[in-house]
N, CA, C and O atoms as a Tinker XYZ file with bonds, in Angstrom:
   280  protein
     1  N      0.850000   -1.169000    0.000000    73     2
     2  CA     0.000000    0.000000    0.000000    64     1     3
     3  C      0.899000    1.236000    0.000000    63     2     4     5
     4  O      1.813000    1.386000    0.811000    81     3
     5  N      0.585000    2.111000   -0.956000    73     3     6
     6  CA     1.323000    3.500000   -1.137000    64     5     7
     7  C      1.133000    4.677000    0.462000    63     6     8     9
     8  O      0.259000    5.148000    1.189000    81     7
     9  N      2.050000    4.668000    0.349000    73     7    10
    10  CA     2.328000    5.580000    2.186000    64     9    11
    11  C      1.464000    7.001000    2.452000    63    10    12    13
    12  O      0.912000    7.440000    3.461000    81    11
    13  N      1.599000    7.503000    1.118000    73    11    14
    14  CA     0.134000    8.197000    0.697000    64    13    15
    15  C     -1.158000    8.163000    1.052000    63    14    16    17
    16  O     -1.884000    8.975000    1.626000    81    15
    17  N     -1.396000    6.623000    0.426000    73    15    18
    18  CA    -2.548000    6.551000    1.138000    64    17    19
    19  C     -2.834000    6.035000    2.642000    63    18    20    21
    20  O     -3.906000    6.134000    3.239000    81    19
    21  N     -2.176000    5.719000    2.904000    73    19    22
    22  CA    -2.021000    5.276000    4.490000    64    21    23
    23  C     -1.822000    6.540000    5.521000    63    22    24    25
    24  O     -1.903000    6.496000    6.749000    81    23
    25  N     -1.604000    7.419000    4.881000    73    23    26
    26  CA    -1.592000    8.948000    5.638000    64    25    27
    27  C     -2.527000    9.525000    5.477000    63    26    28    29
    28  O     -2.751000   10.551000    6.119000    81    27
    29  N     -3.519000    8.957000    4.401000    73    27    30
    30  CA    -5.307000    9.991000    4.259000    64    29    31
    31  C     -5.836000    9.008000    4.870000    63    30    32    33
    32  O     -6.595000    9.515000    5.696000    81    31
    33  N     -5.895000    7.534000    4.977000    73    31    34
    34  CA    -6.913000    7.268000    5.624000    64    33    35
    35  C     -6.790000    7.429000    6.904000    63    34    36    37
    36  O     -7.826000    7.576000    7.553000    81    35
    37  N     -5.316000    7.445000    7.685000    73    35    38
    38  CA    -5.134000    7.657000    9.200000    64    37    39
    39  C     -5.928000    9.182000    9.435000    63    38    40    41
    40  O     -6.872000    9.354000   10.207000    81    39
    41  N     -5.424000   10.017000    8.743000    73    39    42
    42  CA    -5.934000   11.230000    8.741000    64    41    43
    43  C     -7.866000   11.611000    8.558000    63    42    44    45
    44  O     -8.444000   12.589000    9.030000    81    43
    45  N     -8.593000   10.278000    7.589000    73    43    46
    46  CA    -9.771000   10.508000    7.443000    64    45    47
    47  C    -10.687000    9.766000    9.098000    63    46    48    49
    48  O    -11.533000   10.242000    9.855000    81    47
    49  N     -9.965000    8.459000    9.053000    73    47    50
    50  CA   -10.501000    8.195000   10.462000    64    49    51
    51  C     -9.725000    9.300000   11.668000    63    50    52    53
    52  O    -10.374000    9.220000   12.711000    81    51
    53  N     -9.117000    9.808000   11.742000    73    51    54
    54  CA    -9.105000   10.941000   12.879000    64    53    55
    55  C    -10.115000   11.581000   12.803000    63    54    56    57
    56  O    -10.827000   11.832000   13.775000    81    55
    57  N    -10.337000   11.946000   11.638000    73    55    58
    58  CA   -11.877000   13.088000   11.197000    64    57    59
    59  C    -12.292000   12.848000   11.527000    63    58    60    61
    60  O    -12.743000   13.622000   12.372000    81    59
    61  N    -12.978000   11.244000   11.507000    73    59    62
    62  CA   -14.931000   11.168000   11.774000    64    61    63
    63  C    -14.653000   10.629000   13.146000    63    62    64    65
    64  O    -15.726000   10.620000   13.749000    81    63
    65  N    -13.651000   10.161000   13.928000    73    63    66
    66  CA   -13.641000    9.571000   15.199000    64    65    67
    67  C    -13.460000   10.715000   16.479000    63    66    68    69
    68  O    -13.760000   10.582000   17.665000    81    67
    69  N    -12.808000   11.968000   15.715000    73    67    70
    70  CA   -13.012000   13.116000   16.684000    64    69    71
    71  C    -14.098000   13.199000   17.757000    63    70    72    73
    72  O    -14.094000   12.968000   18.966000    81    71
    73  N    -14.932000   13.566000   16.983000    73    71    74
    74  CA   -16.443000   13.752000   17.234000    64    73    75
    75  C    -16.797000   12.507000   18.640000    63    74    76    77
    76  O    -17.154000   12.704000   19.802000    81    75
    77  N    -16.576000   11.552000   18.070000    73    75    78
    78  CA   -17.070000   10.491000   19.002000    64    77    79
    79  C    -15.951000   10.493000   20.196000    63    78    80    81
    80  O    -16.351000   10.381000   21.354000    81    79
    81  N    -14.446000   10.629000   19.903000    73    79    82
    82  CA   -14.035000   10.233000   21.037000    64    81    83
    83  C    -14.332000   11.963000   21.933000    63    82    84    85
    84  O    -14.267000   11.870000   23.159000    81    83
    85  N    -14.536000   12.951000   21.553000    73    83    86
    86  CA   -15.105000   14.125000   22.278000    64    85    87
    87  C    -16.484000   13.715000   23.140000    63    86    88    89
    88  O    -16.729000   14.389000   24.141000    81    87
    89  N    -17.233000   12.811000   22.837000    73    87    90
    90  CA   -18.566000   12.409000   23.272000    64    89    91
    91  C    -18.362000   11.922000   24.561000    63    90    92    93
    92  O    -18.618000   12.339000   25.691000    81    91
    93  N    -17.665000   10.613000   23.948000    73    91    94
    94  CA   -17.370000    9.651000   25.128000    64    93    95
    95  C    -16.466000   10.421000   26.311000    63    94    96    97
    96  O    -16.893000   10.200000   27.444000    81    95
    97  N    -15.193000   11.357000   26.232000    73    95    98
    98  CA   -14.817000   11.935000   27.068000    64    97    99
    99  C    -15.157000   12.555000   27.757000    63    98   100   101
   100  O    -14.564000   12.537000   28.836000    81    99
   101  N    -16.481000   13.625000   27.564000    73    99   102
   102  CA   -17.524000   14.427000   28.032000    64   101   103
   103  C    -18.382000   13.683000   29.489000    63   102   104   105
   104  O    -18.556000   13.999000   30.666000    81   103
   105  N    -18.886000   12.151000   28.283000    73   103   106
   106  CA   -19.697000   11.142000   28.969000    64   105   107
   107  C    -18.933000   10.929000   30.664000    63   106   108   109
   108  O    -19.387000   11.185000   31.780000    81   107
   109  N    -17.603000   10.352000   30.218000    73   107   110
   110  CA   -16.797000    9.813000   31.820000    64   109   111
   111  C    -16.437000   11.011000   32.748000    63   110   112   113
   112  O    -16.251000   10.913000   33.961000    81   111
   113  N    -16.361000   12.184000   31.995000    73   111   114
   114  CA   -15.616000   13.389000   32.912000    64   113   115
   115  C    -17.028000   13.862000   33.980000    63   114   116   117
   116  O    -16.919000   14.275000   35.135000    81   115
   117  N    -18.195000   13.681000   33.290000    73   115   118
   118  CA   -19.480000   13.903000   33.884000    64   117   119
   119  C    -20.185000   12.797000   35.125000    63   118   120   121
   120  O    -21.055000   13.010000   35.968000    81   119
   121  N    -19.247000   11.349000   34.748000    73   119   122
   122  CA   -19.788000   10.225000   35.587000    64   121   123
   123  C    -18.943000   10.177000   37.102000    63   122   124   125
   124  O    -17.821000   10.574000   37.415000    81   123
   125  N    -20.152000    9.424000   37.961000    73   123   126
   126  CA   -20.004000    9.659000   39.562000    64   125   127
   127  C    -18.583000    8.976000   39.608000    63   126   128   129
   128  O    -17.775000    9.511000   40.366000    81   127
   129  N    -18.206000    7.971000   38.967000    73   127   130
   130  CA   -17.563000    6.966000   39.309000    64   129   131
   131  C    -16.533000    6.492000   37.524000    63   130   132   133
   132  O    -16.999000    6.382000   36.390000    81   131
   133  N    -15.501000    6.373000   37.868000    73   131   134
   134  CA   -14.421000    5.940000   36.597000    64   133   135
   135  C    -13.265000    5.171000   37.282000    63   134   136   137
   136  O    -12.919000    5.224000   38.463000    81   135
   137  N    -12.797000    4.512000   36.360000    73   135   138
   138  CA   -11.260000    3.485000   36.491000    64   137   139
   139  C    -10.302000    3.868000   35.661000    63   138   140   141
   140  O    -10.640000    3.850000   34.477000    81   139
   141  N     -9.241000    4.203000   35.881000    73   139   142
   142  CA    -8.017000    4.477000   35.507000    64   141   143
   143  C     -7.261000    3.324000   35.606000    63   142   144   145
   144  O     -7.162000    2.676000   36.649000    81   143
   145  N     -6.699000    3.029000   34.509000    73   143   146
   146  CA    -5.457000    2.424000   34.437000    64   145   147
   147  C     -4.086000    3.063000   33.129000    63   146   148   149
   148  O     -3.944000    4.014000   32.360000    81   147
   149  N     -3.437000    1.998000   33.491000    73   147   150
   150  CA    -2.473000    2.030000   32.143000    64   149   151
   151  C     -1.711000    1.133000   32.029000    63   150   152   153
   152  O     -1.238000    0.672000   33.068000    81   151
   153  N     -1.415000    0.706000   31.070000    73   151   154
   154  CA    -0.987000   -0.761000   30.716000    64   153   155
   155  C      0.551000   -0.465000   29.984000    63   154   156   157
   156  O      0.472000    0.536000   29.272000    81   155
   157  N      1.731000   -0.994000   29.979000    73   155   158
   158  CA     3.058000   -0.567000   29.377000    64   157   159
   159  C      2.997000   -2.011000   28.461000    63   158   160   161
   160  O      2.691000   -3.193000   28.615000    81   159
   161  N      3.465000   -1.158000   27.481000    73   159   162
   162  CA     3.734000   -2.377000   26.152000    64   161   163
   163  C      4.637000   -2.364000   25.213000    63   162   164   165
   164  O      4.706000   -1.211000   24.789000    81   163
   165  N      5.358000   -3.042000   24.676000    73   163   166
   166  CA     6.743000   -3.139000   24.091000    64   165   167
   167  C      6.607000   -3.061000   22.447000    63   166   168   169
   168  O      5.741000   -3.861000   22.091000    81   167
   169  N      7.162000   -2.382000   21.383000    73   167   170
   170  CA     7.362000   -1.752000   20.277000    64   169   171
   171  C      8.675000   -1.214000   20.167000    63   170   172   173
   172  O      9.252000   -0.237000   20.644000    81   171
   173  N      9.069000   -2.444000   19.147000    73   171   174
   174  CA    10.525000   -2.048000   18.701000    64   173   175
   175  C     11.160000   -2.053000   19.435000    63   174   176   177
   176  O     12.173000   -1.443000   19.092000    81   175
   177  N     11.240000   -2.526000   20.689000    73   175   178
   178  CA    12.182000   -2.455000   22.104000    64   177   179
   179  C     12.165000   -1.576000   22.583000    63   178   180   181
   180  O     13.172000   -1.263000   23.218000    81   179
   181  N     11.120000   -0.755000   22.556000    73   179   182
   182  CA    10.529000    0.497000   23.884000    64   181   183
   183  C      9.489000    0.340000   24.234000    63   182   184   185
   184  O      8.667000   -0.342000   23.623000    81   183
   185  N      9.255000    0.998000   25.415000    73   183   186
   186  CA     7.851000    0.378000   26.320000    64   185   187
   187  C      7.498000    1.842000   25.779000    63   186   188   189
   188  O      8.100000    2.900000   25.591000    81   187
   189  N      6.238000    1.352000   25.635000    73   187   190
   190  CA     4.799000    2.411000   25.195000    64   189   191
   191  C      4.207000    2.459000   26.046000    63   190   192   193
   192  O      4.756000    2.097000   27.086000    81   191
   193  N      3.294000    2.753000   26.095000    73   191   194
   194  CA     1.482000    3.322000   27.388000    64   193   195
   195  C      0.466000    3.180000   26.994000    63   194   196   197
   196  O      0.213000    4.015000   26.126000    81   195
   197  N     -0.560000    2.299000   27.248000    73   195   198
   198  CA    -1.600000    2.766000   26.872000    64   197   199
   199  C     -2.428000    3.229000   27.983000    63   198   200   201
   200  O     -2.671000    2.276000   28.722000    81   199
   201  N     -3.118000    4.646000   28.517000    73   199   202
   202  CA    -3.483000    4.984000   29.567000    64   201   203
   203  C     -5.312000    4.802000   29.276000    63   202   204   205
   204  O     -5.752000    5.380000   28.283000    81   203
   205  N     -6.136000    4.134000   30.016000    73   203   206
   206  CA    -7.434000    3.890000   30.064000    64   205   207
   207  C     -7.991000    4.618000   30.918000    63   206   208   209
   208  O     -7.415000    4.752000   31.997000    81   207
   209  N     -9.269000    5.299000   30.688000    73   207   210
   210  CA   -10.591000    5.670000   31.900000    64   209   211
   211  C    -11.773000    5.197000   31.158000    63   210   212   213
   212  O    -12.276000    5.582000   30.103000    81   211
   213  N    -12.222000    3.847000   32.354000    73   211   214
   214  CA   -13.237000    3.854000   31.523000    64   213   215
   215  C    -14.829000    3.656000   33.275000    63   214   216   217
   216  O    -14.682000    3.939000   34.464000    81   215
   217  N    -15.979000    3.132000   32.596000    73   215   218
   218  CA   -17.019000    2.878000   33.652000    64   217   219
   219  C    -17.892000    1.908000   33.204000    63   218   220   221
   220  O    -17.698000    1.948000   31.989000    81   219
   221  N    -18.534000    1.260000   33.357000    73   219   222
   222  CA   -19.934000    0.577000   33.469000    64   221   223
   223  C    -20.090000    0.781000   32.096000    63   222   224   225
   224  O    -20.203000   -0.265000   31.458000    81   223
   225  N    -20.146000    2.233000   31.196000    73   223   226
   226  CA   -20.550000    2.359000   29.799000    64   225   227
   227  C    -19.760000    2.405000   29.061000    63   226   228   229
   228  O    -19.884000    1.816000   27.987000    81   227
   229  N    -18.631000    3.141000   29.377000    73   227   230
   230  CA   -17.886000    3.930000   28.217000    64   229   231
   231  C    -16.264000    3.569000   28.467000    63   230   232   233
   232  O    -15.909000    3.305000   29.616000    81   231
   233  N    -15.423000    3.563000   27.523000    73   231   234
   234  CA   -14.155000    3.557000   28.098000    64   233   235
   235  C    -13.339000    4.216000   27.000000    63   234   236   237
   236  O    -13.852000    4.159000   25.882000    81   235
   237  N    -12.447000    4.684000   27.077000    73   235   238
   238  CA   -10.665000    5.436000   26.175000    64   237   239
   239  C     -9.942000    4.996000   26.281000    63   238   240   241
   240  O     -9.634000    4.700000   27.436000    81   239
   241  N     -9.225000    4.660000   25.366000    73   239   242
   242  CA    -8.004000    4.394000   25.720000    64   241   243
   243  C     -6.762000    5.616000   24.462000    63   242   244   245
   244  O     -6.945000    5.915000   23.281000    81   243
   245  N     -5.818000    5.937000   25.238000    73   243   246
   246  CA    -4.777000    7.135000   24.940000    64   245   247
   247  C     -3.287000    6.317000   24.701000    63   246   248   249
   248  O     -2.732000    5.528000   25.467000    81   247
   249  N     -2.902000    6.740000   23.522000    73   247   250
   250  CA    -1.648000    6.122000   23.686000    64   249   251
   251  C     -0.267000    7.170000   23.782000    63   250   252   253
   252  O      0.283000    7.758000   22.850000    81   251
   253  N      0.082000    7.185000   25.235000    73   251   254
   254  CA     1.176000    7.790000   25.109000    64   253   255
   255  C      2.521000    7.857000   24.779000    63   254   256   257
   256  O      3.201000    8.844000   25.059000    81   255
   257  N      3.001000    6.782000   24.146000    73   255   258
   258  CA     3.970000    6.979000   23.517000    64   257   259
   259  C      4.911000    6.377000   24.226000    63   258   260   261
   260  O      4.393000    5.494000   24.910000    81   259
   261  N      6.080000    6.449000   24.383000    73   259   262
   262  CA     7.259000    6.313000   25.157000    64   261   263
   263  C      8.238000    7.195000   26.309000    63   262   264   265
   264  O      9.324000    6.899000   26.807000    81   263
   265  N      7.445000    8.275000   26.475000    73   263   266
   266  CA     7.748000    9.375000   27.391000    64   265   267
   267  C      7.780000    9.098000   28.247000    63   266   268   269
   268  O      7.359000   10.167000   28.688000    81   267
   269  N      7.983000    8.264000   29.489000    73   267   270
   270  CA     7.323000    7.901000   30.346000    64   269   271
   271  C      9.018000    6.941000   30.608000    63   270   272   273
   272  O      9.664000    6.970000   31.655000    81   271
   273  N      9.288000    6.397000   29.712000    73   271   274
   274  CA    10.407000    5.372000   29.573000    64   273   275
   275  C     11.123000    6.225000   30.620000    63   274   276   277
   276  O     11.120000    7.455000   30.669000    81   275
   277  N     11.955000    5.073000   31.745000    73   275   278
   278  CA    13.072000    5.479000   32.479000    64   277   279
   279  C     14.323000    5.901000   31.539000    63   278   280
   280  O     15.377000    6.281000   32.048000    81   279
């Protein structure tokens, strides 16, 4: 697959998933009760992040990257 296009469609699903992951964030920041976690995971021989809040309905997950690395 041309790298081209692999950069419009990453770029077209950011578009329409905005919207929704703005929803759902709204949804948990508003709820009585949420769970936090974060999970470390290995890529290319660096630990990554994936940081979660989720509840009963809804959940995110954020990927932070490798910043975090000792």
């Amino acid at each position: 697959m041309n790298e081209g296009t692999t950069v419009a469609a990453t770029q077209m699903c950011y578009d329409l998933l905005q919207p929704v992951e703005m929803a759902i964030r709204s949804q948990l920041l508003s709820s009585a009760a949420n769970h936090f976690d974060e999970t470390g995971l290995r890529c290319a021989g660096k630990r990554h992040w994936l940081h979660n809040c989720s509840n009963n309905l809804r959940k995110l997950c954020r990927h932070a990257g490798n910043q975090l690395q000792p």
